[in-house]
Short mmCIF file of C-alpha atoms and ligand atoms in Angstrom, two decimals:
data_model
loop_
_atom_site.label_atom_id
_atom_site.label_comp_id
_atom_site.label_asym_id
_atom_site.label_seq_id
_atom_site.Cartn_x
_atom_site.Cartn_y
_atom_site.Cartn_z
CA MET A 7 -0.70 -0.49 0.14
CA GLN A 8 1.40 3.72 -0.60
CA PRO A 9 1.69 5.87 1.70
CA LEU A 10 -0.56 8.61 1.38
CA GLN A 11 0.53 11.50 -0.50
CA THR A 12 1.30 15.20 1.48
CA ARG A 13 0.41 17.94 0.15
CA ARG A 14 3.30 19.76 0.02
CA GLN A 15 5.12 16.47 -1.46
CA PHE A 16 2.16 16.37 -4.48
CA LEU A 17 2.95 19.78 -5.51
CA GLN A 18 6.47 18.98 -5.28
CA ILE A 19 5.77 15.98 -7.86
CA GLY A 20 3.30 18.33 -9.54
CA SER A 21 5.06 21.65 -10.22
CA LEU A 22 7.54 23.85 -11.47
CA THR A 23 8.72 25.90 -9.01
CA ILE A 24 6.98 23.83 -6.49
CA ALA A 25 7.86 25.83 -3.10
CA SER A 26 4.22 26.43 -1.81
CA GLY A 27 0.91 26.31 -3.42
CA ALA A 28 1.20 30.51 -3.02
CA ILE A 29 4.27 30.06 -6.47
CA ALA A 30 2.59 27.45 -8.22
CA ILE A 31 -0.44 29.59 -8.14
CA GLY A 32 1.58 33.03 -9.17
CA SER A 33 2.64 30.83 -12.25
CA HIS A 34 -1.01 29.34 -13.01
CA GLN A 35 -1.80 33.26 -13.41
CA SER A 36 0.70 33.77 -15.69
CA LEU A 37 0.55 31.24 -18.12
CA THR A 38 -3.65 31.64 -18.22
CA GLN A 39 -4.38 35.24 -18.93
CA GLY A 40 -6.81 35.79 -21.64
CA THR A 41 -4.74 37.32 -24.47
CA ASP A 42 -5.67 36.57 -27.66
CA GLU A 43 -2.54 33.99 -28.05
CA SER A 44 -4.48 32.30 -25.51
CA SER A 45 -7.83 31.84 -27.13
CA LEU A 46 -5.90 30.22 -30.15
CA VAL A 47 -4.78 27.54 -28.34
CA THR A 48 -7.97 26.04 -26.37
CA HIS A 49 -9.86 26.66 -29.98
CA GLN A 50 -6.88 24.53 -32.00
CA LEU A 51 -6.27 21.74 -28.59
CA LEU A 52 -10.75 21.92 -28.89
CA ALA A 53 -10.42 21.01 -32.70
CA LEU A 54 -7.50 17.88 -31.92
CA THR A 55 -9.61 16.13 -28.66
CA PRO A 56 -13.72 16.19 -28.16
CA ALA A 57 -13.85 18.60 -25.22
CA CYS A 58 -16.11 17.29 -21.66
CA GLY A 59 -19.36 17.65 -21.97
CA THR A 60 -20.72 20.99 -23.75
CA GLY A 61 -18.60 23.60 -21.72
CA GLY A 62 -14.91 23.23 -22.54
CA PRO A 63 -11.99 23.38 -19.62
CA THR A 64 -13.08 24.83 -16.77
CA PRO A 65 -11.78 28.38 -16.74
CA SER A 66 -9.05 29.72 -14.22
CA ARG A 67 -10.55 33.03 -11.86
CA THR A 68 -8.38 35.25 -9.51
CA ALA A 69 -7.09 33.14 -6.66
CA GLY A 70 -7.80 36.76 -5.32
CA PRO A 71 -5.66 38.49 -1.92
CA PHE A 72 -6.85 35.66 0.49
CA TYR A 73 -4.88 32.48 -1.38
CA THR A 74 -3.37 31.36 2.22
CA PRO A 75 -0.45 28.78 0.90
CA ASN A 76 -0.21 24.65 2.83
CA SER A 77 -3.62 24.41 4.32
CA PRO A 78 -4.79 21.64 6.00
CA LYS A 79 -5.99 17.82 4.15
CA ARG A 80 -9.20 17.02 5.54
CA SER A 81 -13.13 16.87 4.31
CA SER A 82 -14.44 18.97 5.81
CA LEU A 83 -13.99 22.32 6.85
CA ILE A 84 -16.86 22.40 10.26
CA GLU A 85 -15.20 23.06 12.98
CA PRO A 86 -16.16 24.49 16.07
CA GLY A 87 -17.18 28.55 15.74
CA ILE A 88 -18.19 27.63 11.67
CA ASN A 89 -21.72 28.78 11.91
CA GLY A 90 -23.67 28.82 8.70
CA THR A 91 -25.98 26.81 6.29
CA LYS A 92 -23.97 23.61 5.88
CA LEU A 93 -23.38 22.78 2.57
CA ILE A 94 -22.55 19.26 0.93
CA LEU A 95 -19.96 19.93 -2.17
CA THR A 96 -19.84 17.37 -4.76
CA GLY A 97 -17.96 16.37 -8.00
CA LYS A 98 -15.14 14.72 -9.57
CA VAL A 99 -11.85 16.25 -11.56
CA LEU A 100 -12.18 15.32 -15.61
CA ASN A 101 -9.78 14.72 -18.10
CA ARG A 102 -10.57 16.85 -21.83
CA THR A 103 -12.90 13.54 -22.56
CA CYS A 104 -14.46 12.73 -18.94
CA GLN A 105 -11.94 10.59 -17.86
CA PRO A 106 -11.41 10.80 -14.11
CA MET A 107 -8.44 12.07 -12.64
CA ALA A 108 -7.49 10.04 -9.46
CA ARG A 109 -4.72 11.89 -7.12
CA ALA A 110 -6.15 15.16 -8.03
CA LEU A 111 -5.27 17.81 -5.21
CA VAL A 112 -8.54 19.71 -4.33
CA ASP A 113 -8.11 22.63 -2.61
CA VAL A 114 -10.79 25.33 -1.64
CA TRP A 115 -10.85 28.38 0.57
CA GLN A 116 -13.90 31.32 1.25
CA ALA A 117 -15.45 33.21 2.88
CA ASP A 118 -17.17 32.83 6.41
CA GLN A 119 -21.06 33.16 7.89
CA ALA A 120 -20.73 36.87 8.12
CA GLY A 121 -17.84 37.67 4.60
CA ASN A 122 -14.57 36.90 6.59
CA TYR A 123 -11.66 34.67 5.36
CA ASP A 124 -9.29 33.60 7.93
CA ASN A 125 -5.71 35.09 7.27
CA SER A 126 -4.35 34.81 10.24
CA GLY A 127 -4.64 30.51 10.05
CA TYR A 128 -7.19 28.05 8.40
CA LYS A 129 -11.16 28.50 9.11
CA LEU A 130 -12.45 26.85 6.03
CA ARG A 131 -9.68 26.13 4.13
CA GLY A 132 -8.76 22.83 3.61
CA HIS A 133 -7.12 20.64 1.19
CA GLN A 134 -7.89 16.95 -0.09
CA PHE A 135 -7.31 14.18 -2.98
CA THR A 136 -9.49 12.44 -5.55
CA ASP A 137 -10.66 8.90 -5.48
CA SER A 138 -9.64 6.20 -7.56
CA GLN A 139 -13.15 7.35 -9.94
CA GLY A 140 -12.21 11.25 -9.53
CA ARG A 141 -14.10 11.82 -6.75
CA TYR A 142 -13.96 14.70 -4.07
CA ARG A 143 -17.04 15.38 -0.88
CA LEU A 144 -16.47 18.47 1.11
CA GLU A 145 -18.55 19.52 3.55
CA THR A 146 -18.86 23.30 5.21
CA ILE A 147 -21.30 25.94 4.66
CA VAL A 148 -22.53 28.08 2.22
CA PRO A 149 -20.23 30.87 2.70
CA GLY A 150 -21.30 34.76 3.36
CA LEU A 151 -21.07 38.23 1.45
CA TYR A 152 -18.42 40.08 1.47
CA PRO A 153 -18.34 44.33 -0.11
CA GLY A 154 -17.92 44.22 -4.04
CA ARG A 155 -18.04 40.47 -4.33
CA VAL A 156 -20.78 38.20 -5.09
CA ARG A 157 -21.26 34.49 -2.71
CA HIS A 158 -18.43 32.47 -4.14
CA ILE A 159 -15.70 29.04 -3.20
CA HIS A 160 -12.16 29.50 -3.73
CA VAL A 161 -10.76 26.08 -5.54
CA ALA A 162 -8.00 24.65 -6.64
CA VAL A 163 -7.75 21.94 -8.57
CA GLN A 164 -3.83 20.34 -9.64
CA VAL A 165 -2.80 16.69 -11.37
CA ALA A 166 0.78 16.06 -10.51
CA ASN A 167 2.41 17.31 -13.60
CA GLN A 168 -0.27 19.17 -15.09
CA PRO A 169 -1.35 23.10 -14.68
CA LEU A 170 -2.39 23.99 -11.34
CA LEU A 171 -6.83 25.37 -12.34
CA THR A 172 -7.58 28.21 -10.04
CA THR A 173 -11.06 29.20 -9.97
CA GLN A 174 -14.34 30.08 -7.94
CA LEU A 175 -17.51 28.31 -7.54
CA PHE A 176 -20.83 30.42 -7.63
CA PHE A 177 -24.24 29.66 -6.67
CA PRO A 178 -27.65 30.16 -8.70
CA GLY A 179 -29.80 32.35 -8.19
CA GLU A 180 -27.60 34.92 -6.29
CA ALA A 181 -29.24 38.97 -7.42
CA GLY A 182 -24.63 39.76 -7.67
CA ASN A 183 -24.44 37.03 -9.87
CA ALA A 184 -25.29 39.19 -13.55
CA SER A 185 -22.88 41.91 -11.99
CA ASP A 186 -20.08 40.29 -10.88
CA GLY A 187 -16.98 40.63 -12.39
CA LEU A 188 -15.27 37.41 -12.00
CA PHE A 189 -18.85 35.66 -12.52
CA ASN A 190 -19.66 32.84 -15.36
CA PRO A 191 -22.87 30.60 -15.44
CA VAL A 192 -20.38 27.52 -16.01
CA LEU A 193 -19.04 28.21 -12.99
CA LEU A 194 -21.94 27.58 -11.19
CA LEU A 195 -22.68 24.90 -8.34
CA ARG A 196 -25.71 22.72 -9.42
CA MET A 197 -27.80 22.72 -6.12
CA ASN A 198 -30.38 20.60 -4.85
CA SER A 199 -31.31 22.18 -1.39
CA THR A 200 -33.93 20.74 1.12
CA ARG A 201 -34.44 23.12 4.33
CA THR A 202 -32.19 20.94 6.44
CA LYS A 203 -29.33 20.66 4.22
CA ASN A 204 -27.50 22.53 1.01
CA GLN A 205 -25.79 19.76 -1.90
CA ALA A 206 -24.12 21.25 -4.38
CA VAL A 207 -22.47 19.06 -7.95
CA PHE A 208 -20.22 20.71 -9.42
CA ASN A 209 -17.47 18.54 -11.71
CA PHE A 210 -13.69 20.08 -12.56
CA VAL A 211 -12.59 19.45 -16.26
CA LEU A 212 -9.10 20.92 -16.95
CA ALA A 213 -7.14 21.29 -20.22
FE1 LIG B 4 -13.15 35.31 -2.10
#
């Protein structure tokens, strides 16, 4: 049986820069800015390889100012002191041909119920790896709003030796979605909510 990979080991395998998640994300952003040139490359890849589903690869979004490297490995971000509406987020990490990606890093960070990030510790921050069928499952809360943004969850996804995808997930039916500068309907969670719990599904498609 193989020993579990730690996040640090994973990044050492999976990225050129490698010292920390922050550096990895920085290099990713420099590679994925929306230039005409990158659009051209995307179209060429689409012509060669059928996209997964109809939407193509999951679009990237900025990490923002609140990313903290080396988050704890855990699938539940709920702990004493975290209050709010529970949210179960599940899904898969897929490649462009819809094949599930096992052992993919899924690193999440978000605001608390009041719209605040924990910038001194790791509340509402955590990473996990997909299982053999590419699945992840996260227990968290619905994030609160903070000035200037609509409700969202930050996620970084990476398969070993592949580029890091940094993106943000959005909630359907939010009044502010249409006017949020980073909103994209492709990044909407599929929600199945009842009176007692919120369940959401999102599949990441890596380029
Ligand atoms: Fe944010």
